[in-house]
PDB file of C-alpha atoms in Angstrom:
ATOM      1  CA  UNK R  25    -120.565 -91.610  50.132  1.00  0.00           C
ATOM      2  CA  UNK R  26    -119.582 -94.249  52.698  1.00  0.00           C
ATOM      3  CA  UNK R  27    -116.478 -95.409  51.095  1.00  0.00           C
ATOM      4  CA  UNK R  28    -115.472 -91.782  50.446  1.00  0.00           C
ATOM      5  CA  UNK R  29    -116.223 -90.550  54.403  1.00  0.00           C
ATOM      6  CA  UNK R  30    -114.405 -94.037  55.335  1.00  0.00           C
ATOM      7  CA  UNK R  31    -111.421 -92.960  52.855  1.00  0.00           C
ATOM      8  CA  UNK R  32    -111.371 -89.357  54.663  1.00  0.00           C
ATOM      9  CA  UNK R  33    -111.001 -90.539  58.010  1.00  0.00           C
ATOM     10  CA  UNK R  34    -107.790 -93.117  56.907  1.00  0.00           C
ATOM     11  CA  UNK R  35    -106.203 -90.518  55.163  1.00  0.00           C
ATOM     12  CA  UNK R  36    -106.991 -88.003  57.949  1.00  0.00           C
ATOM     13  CA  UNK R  37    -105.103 -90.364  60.224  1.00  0.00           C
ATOM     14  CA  UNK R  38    -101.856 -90.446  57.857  1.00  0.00           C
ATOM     15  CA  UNK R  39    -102.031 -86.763  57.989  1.00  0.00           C
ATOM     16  CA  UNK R  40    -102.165 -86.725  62.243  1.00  0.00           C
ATOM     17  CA  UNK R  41     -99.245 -89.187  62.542  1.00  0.00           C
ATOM     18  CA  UNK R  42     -96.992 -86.375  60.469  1.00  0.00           C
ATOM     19  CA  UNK R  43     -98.449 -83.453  61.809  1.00  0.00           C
ATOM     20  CA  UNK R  44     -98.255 -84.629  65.149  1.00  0.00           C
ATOM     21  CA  UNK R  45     -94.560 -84.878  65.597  1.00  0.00           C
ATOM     22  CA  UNK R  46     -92.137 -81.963  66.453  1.00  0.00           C
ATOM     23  CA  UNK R  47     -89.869 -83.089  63.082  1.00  0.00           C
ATOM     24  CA  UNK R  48     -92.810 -81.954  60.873  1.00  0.00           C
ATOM     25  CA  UNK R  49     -93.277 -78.243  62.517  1.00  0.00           C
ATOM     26  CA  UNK R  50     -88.639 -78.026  62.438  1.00  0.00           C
ATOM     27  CA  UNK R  51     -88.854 -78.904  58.625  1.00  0.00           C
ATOM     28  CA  UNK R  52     -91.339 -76.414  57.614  1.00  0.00           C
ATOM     29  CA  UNK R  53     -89.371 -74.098  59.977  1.00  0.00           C
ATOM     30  CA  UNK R  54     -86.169 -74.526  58.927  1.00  0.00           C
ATOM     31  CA  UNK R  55     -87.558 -73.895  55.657  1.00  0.00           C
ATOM     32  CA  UNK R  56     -89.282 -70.431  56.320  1.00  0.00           C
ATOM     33  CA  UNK R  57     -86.031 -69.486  58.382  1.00  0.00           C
ATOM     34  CA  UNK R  58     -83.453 -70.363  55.561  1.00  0.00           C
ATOM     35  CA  UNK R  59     -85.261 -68.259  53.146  1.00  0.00           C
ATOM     36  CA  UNK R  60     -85.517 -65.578  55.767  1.00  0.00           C
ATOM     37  CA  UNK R  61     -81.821 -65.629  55.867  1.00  0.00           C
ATOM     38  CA  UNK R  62     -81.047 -65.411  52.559  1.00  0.00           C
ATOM     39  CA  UNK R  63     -83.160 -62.535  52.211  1.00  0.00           C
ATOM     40  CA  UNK R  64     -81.379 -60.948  55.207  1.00  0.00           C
ATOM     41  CA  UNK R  65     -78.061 -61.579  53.954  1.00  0.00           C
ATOM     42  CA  UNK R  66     -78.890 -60.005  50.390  1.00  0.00           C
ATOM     43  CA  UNK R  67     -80.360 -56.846  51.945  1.00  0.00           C
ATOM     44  CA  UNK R  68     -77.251 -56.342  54.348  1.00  0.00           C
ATOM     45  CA  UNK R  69     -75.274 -56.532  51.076  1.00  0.00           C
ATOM     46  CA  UNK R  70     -77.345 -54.969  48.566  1.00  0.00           C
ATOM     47  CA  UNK R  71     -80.864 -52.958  49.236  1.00  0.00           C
ATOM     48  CA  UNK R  72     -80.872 -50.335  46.776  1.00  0.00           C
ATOM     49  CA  UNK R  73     -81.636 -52.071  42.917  1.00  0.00           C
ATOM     50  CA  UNK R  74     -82.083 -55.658  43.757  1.00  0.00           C
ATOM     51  CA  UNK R  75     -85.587 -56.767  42.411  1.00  0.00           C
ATOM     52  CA  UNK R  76     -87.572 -59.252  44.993  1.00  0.00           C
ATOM     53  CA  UNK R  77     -88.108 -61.491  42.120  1.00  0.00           C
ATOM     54  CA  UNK R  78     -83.887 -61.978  41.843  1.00  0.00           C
ATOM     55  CA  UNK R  79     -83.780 -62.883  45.345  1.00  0.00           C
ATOM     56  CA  UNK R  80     -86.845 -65.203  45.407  1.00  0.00           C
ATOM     57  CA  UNK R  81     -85.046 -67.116  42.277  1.00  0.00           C
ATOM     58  CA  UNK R  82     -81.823 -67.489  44.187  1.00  0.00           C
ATOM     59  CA  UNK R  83     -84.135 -69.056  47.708  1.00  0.00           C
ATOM     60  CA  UNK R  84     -86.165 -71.390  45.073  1.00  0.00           C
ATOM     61  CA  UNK R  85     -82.904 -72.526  43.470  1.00  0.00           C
ATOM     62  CA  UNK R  86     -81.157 -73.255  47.318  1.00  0.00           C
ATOM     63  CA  UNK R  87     -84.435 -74.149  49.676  1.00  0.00           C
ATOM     64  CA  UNK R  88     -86.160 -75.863  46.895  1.00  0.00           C
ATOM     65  CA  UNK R  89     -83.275 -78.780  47.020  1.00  0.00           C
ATOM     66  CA  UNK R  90     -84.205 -78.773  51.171  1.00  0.00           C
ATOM     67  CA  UNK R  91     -87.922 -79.103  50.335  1.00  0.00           C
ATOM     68  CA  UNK R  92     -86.925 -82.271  48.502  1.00  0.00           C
ATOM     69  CA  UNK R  93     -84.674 -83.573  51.023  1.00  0.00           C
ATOM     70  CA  UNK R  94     -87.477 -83.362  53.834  1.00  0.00           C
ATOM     71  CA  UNK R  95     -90.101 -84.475  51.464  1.00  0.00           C
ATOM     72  CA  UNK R  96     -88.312 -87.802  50.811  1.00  0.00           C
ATOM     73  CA  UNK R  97     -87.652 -88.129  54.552  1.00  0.00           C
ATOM     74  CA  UNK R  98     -91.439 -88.573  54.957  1.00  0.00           C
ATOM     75  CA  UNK R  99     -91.972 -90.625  51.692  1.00  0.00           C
ATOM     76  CA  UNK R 100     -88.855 -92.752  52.803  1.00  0.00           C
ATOM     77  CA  UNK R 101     -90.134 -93.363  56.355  1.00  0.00           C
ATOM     78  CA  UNK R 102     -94.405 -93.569  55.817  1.00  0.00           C
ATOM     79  CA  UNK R 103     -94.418 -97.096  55.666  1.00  0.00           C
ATOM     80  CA  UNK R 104     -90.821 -98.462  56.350  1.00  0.00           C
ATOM     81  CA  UNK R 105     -91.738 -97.321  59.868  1.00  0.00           C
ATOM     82  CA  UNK R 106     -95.525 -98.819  60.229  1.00  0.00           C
ATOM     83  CA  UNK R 107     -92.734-102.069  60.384  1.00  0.00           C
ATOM     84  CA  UNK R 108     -90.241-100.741  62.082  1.00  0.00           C
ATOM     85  CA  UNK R 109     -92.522-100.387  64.871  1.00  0.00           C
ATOM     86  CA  UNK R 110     -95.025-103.170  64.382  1.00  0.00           C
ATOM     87  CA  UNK R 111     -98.300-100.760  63.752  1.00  0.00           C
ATOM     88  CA  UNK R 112     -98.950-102.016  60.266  1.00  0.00           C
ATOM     89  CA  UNK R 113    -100.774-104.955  61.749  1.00  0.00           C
ATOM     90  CA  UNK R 114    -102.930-102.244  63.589  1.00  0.00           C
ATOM     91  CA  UNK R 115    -103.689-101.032  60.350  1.00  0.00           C
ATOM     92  CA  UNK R 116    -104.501-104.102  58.758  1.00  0.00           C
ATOM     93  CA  UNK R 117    -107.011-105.483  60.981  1.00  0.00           C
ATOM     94  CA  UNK R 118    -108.887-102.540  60.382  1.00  0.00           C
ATOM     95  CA  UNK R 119    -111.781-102.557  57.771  1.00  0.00           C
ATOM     96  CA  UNK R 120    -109.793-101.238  54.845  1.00  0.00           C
ATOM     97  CA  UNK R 121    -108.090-102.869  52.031  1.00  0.00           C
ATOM     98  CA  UNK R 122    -104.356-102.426  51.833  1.00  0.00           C
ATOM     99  CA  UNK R 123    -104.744-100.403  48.490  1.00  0.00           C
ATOM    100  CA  UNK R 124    -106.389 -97.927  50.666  1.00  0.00           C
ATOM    101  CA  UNK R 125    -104.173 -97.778  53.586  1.00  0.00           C
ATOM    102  CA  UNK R 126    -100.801 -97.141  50.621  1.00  0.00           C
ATOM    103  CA  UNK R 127    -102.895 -94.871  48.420  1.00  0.00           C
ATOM    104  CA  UNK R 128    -103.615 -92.454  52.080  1.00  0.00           C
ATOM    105  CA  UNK R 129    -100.229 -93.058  53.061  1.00  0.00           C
ATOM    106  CA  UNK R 130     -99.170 -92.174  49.383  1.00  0.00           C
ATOM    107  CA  UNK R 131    -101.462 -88.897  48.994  1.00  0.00           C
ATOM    108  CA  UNK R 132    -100.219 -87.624  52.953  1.00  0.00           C
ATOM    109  CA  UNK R 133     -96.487 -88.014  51.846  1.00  0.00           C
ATOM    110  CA  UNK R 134     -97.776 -85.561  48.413  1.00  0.00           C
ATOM    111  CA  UNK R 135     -99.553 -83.085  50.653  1.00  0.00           C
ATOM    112  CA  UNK R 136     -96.340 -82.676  52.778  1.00  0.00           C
ATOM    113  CA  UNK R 137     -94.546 -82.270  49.841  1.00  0.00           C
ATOM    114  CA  UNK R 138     -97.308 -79.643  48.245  1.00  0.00           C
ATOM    115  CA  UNK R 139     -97.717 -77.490  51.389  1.00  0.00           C
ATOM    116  CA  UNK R 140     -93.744 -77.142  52.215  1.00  0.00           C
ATOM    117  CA  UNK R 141     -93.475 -75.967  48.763  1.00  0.00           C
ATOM    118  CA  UNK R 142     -96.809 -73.230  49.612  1.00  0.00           C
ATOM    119  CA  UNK R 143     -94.458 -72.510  52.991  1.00  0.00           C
ATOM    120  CA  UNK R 144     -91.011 -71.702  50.523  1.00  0.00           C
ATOM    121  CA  UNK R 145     -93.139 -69.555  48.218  1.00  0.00           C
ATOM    122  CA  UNK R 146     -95.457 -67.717  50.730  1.00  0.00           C
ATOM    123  CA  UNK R 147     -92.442 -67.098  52.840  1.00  0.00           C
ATOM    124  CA  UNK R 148     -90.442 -65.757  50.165  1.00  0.00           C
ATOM    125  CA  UNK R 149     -92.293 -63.700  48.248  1.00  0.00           C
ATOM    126  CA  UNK R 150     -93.682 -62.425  51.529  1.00  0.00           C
ATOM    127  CA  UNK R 151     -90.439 -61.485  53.438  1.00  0.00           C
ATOM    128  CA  UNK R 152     -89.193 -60.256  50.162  1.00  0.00           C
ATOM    129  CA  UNK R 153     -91.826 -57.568  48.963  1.00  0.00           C
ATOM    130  CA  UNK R 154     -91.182 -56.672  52.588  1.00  0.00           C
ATOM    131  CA  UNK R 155     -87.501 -55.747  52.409  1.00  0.00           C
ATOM    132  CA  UNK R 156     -87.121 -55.418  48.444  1.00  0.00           C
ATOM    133  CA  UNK R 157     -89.143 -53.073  45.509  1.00  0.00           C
ATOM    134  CA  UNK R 158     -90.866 -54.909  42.886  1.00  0.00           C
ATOM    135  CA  UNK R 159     -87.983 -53.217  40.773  1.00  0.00           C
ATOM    136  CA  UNK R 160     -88.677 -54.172  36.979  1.00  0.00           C
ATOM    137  CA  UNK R 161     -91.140 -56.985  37.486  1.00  0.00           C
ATOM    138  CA  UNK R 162     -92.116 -57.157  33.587  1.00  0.00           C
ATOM    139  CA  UNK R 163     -87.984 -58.614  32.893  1.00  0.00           C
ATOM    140  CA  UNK R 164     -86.008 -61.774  34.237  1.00  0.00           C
ATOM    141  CA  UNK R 165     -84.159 -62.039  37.331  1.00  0.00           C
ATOM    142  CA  UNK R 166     -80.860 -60.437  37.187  1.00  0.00           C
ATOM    143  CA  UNK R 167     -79.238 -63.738  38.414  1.00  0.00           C
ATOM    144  CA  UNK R 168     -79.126 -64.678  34.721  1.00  0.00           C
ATOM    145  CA  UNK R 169     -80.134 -61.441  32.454  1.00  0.00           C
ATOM    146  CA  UNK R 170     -79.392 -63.929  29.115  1.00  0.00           C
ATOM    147  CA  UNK R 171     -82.709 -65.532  30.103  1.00  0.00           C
ATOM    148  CA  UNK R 172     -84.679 -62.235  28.974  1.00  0.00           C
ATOM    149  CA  UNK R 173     -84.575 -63.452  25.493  1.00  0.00           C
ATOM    150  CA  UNK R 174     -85.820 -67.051  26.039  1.00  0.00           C
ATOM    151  CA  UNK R 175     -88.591 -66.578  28.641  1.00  0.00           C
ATOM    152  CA  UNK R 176     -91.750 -66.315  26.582  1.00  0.00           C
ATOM    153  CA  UNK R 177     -93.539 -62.868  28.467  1.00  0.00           C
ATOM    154  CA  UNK R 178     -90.470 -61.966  29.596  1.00  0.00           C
ATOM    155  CA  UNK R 179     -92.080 -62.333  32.924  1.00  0.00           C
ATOM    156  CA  UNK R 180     -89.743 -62.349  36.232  1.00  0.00           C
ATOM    157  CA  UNK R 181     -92.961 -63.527  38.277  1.00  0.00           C
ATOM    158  CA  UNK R 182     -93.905 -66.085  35.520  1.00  0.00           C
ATOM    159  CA  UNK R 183     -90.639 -67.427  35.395  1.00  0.00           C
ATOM    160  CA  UNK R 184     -90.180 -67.877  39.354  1.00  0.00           C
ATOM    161  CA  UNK R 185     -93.989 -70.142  39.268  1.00  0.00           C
ATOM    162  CA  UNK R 186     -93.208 -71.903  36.213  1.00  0.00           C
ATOM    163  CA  UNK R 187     -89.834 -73.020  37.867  1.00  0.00           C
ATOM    164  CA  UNK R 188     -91.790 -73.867  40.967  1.00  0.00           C
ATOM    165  CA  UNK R 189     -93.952 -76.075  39.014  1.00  0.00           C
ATOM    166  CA  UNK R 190     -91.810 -78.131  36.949  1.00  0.00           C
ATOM    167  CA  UNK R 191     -89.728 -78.611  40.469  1.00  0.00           C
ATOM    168  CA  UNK R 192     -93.193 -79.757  41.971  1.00  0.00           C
ATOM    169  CA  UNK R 193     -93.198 -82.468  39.454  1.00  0.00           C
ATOM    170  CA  UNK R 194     -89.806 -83.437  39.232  1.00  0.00           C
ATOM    171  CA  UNK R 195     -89.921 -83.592  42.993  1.00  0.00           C
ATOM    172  CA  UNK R 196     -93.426 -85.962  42.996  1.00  0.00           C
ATOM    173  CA  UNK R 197     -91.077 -88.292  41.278  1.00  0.00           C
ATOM    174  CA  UNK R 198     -88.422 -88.417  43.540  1.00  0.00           C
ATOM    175  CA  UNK R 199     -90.970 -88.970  46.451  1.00  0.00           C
ATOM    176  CA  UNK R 200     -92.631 -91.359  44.548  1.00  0.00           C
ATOM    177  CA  UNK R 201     -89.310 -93.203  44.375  1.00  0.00           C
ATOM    178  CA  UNK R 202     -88.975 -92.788  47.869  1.00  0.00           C
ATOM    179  CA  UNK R 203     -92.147 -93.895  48.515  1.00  0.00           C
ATOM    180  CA  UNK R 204     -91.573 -97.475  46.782  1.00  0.00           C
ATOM    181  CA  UNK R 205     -88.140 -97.927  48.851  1.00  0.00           C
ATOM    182  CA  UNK R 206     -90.058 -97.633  52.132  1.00  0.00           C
ATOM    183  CA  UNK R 207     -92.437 -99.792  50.701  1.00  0.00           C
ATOM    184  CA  UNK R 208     -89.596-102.802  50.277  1.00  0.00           C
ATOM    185  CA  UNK R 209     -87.480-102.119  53.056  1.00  0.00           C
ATOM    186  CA  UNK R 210     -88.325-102.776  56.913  1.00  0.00           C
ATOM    187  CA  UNK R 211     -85.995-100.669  58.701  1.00  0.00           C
ATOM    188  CA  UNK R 212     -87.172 -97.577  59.034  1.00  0.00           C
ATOM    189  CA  UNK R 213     -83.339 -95.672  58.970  1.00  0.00           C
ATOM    190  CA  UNK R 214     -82.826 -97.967  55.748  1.00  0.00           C
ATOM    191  CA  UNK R 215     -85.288 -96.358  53.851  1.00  0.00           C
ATOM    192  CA  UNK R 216     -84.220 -93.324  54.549  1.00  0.00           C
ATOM    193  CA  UNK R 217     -80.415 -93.618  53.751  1.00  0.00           C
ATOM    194  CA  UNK R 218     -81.331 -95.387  50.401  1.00  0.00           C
ATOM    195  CA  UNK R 219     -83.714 -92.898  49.272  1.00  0.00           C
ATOM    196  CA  UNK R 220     -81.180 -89.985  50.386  1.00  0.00           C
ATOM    197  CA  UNK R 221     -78.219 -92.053  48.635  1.00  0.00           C
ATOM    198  CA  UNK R 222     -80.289 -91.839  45.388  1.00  0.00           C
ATOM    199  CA  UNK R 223     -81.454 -88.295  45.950  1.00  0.00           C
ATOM    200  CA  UNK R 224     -77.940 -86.878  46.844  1.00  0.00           C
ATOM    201  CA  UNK R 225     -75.274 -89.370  45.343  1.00  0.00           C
ATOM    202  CA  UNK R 226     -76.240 -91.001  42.599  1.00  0.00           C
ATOM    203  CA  UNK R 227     -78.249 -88.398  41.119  1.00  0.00           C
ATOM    204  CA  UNK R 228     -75.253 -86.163  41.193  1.00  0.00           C
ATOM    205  CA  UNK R 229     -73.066 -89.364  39.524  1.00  0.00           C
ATOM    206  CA  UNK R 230     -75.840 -89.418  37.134  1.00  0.00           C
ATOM    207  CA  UNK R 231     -74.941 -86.312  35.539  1.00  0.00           C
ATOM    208  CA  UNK R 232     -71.522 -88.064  34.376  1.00  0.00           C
ATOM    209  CA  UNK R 233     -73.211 -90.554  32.073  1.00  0.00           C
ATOM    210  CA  UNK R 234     -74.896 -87.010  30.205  1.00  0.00           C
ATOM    211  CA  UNK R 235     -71.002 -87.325  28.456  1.00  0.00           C
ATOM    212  CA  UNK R 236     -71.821 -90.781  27.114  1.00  0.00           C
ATOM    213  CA  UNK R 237     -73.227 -90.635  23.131  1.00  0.00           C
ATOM    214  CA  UNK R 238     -75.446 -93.132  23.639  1.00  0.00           C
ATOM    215  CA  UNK R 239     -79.560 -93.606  22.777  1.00  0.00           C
ATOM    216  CA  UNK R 240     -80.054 -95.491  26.122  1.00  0.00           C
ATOM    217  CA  UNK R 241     -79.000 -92.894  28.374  1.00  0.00           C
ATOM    218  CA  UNK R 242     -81.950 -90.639  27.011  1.00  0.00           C
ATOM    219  CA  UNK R 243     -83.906 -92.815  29.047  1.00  0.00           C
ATOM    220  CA  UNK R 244     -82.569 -92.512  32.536  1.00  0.00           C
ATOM    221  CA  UNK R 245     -84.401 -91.388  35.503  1.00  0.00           C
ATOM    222  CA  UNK R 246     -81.997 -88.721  36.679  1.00  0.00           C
ATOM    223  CA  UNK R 247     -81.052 -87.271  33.410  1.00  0.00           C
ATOM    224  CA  UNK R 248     -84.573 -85.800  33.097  1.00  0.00           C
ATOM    225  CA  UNK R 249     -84.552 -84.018  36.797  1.00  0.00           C
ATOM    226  CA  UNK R 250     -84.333 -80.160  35.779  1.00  0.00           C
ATOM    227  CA  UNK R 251     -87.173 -79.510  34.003  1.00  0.00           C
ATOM    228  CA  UNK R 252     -86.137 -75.645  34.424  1.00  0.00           C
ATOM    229  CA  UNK R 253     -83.237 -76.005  32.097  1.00  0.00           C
ATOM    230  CA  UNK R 254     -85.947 -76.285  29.067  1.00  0.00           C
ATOM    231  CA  UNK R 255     -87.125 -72.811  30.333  1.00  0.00           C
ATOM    232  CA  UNK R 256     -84.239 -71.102  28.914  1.00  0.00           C
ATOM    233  CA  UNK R 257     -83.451 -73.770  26.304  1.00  0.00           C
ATOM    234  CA  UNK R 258     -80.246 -75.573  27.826  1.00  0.00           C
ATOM    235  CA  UNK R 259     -81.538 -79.663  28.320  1.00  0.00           C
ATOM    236  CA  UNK R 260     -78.859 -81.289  30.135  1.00  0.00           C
ATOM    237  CA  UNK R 261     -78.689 -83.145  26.270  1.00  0.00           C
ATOM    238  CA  UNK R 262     -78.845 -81.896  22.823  1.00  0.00           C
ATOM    239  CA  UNK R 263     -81.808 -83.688  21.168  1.00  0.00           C
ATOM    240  CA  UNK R 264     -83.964 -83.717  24.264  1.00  0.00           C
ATOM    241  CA  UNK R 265     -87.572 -82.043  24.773  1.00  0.00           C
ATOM    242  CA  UNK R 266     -89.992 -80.802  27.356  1.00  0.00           C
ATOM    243  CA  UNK R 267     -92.556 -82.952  26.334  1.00  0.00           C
ATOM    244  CA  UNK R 268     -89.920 -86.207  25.951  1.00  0.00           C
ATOM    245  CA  UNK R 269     -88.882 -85.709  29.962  1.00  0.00           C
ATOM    246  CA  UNK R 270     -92.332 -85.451  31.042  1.00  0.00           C
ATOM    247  CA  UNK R 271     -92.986 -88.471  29.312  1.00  0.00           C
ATOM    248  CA  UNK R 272     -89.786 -90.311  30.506  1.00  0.00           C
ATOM    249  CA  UNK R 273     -90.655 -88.950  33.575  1.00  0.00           C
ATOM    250  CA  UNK R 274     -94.461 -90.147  33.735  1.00  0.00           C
ATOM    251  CA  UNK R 275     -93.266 -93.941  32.604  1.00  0.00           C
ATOM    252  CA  UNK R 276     -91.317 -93.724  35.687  1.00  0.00           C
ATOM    253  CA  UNK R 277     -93.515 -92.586  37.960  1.00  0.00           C
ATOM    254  CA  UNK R 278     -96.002 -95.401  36.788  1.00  0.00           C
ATOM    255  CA  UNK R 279     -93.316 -98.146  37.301  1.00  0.00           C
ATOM    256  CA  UNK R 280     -92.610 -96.537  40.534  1.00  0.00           C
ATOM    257  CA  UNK R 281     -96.104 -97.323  41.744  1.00  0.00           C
ATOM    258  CA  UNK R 282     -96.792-100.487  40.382  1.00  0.00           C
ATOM    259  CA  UNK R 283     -93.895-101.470  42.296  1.00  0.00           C
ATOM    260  CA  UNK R 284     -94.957-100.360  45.300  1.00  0.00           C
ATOM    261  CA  UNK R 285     -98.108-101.821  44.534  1.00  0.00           C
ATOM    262  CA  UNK R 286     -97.141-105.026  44.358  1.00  0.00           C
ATOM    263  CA  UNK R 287     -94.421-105.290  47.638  1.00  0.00           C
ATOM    264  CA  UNK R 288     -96.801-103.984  49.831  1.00  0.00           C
ATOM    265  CA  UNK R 289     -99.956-106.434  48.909  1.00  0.00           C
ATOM    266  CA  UNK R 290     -97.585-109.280  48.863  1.00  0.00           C
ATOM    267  CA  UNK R 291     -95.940-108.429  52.152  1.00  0.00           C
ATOM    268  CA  UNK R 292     -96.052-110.483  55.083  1.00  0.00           C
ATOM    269  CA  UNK R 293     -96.315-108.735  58.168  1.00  0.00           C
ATOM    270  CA  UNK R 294     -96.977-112.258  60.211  1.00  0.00           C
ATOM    271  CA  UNK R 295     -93.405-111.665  61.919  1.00  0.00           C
TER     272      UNK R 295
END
């Protein structure tokens, strides 16, 4: 009970030093607010037969890239910064192991992640049923009307959450990959260009090598990013499966943390 109430309290700390800082409050702002003006936007053009569950696919599709971007700002800058400014060896001299003080830092950078995804649903689906009907909830967002014979229940609702999930996890992987970078790098602004780099750039390059007809490229990180396109049965490859991304991606994830395992125990922090 000991170690868990000592475990609390560290992790309870992680969670002050992002919650404390104006940056943190802007994201999740910026966040509500983009949505808000989206929603704006589509009503000034078009208030009359637009479901809320069309306009709450579009948001997802737009804010949910901005949820990542923020979310690997705080993954990229958790620890990179502890060095930047010289509080890891505050940190360390207190009675925890370092497993401890990653795995908080680790599980804080998640929770951001988890609760500006709960402020881009909330916020949409909220400002939406406000200005739009529930027009034909039981069929697929208009956006793409072809979907209405892939989607399982034919659900607009369970199509929105299902997207949101499979983002969650794609994004958990990006973070985690984040996460490791601030791990090996010092500077604090390093981190954070690297992780964006590989977030925005080479991801995006990525997507070339989908041309190439070869086995190996199955097995690329990026290549296995949108998990949505096996909701309406498009992978970004012939051949390729739900169940093989998830996998792909889970293999990743695990190297991703051993990694960052490893950097941070053997780090010196004597300088």
């Amino acid at each position: 009970m000991k170690v868990l109430t000592n475990f609390w309290n560290l992790l309870k700390n992680e969670n002050m030093k992002i919650y404390r800082r104006p940056r943190t409050y802007i994201m999740l702002a910026i966040i509500a607010g983009l949505v808000l003006l989206i929603s704006l936007l589509w009503f000034s053009f078009d208030k009359q037969s637009t479901s809320m569950w069309e306009v709450a696919q579009l948001e997802m599709t737009i804010v949910n890239v901005l949820v990542a971007i923020f979310a690997v700002v705080i993954a990229a800058s958790i620890v990179s910064e502890e060095f930047s400014t010289g509080t890891i060896k505050l940190l360390l001299i207190r009675p925890w192991s370092r497993s401890k003080i990653l795995l908080s830092k680790y599980i804080a950078a998640i929770l951001f992640l988890i609760l500006a995804t709960a402020v881009l649903i909330t916020s949409s689906l909220l400002i939406n049923w406000l200005l739009f009907s529930v027009f034909s909830p039981n069929t697929v967002p208009l956006i793409d009307p072809e979907f209405s014979a892939i989607i399982n229940d034919g659900s607009s609702s369970a199509y929105l959450f299902k997207s949101y999930g499979l983002n969650l996890i794609t994004t958990i992987v990006t973070v985690t990959m984040s996460f490791m970078i601030s791990t090996i790098f010092r500077s604090n602004i390093l981190a954070i260009s690297i992780s964006l780099f590989m977030l925005l750039i080479v991801n995006n390059m990525m997507m070339l090598l989908t041309l190439i007809n070869k086995p190996w490229v199955d097995y690329l990180l990026f290549i296995h990013l949108d998990l949505v396109s096996y909701l309406h049965n498009s992978p970004i490859r012939e051949g390729l499966t739900l169940s093989f991304s998830l996998t792909v991606l889970a293999c990743y994830w695990l190297l991703f943390m051993i990694l960052t395992w490893v950097f941070f125990k053997k780090r010196d922090v004597a300088s």
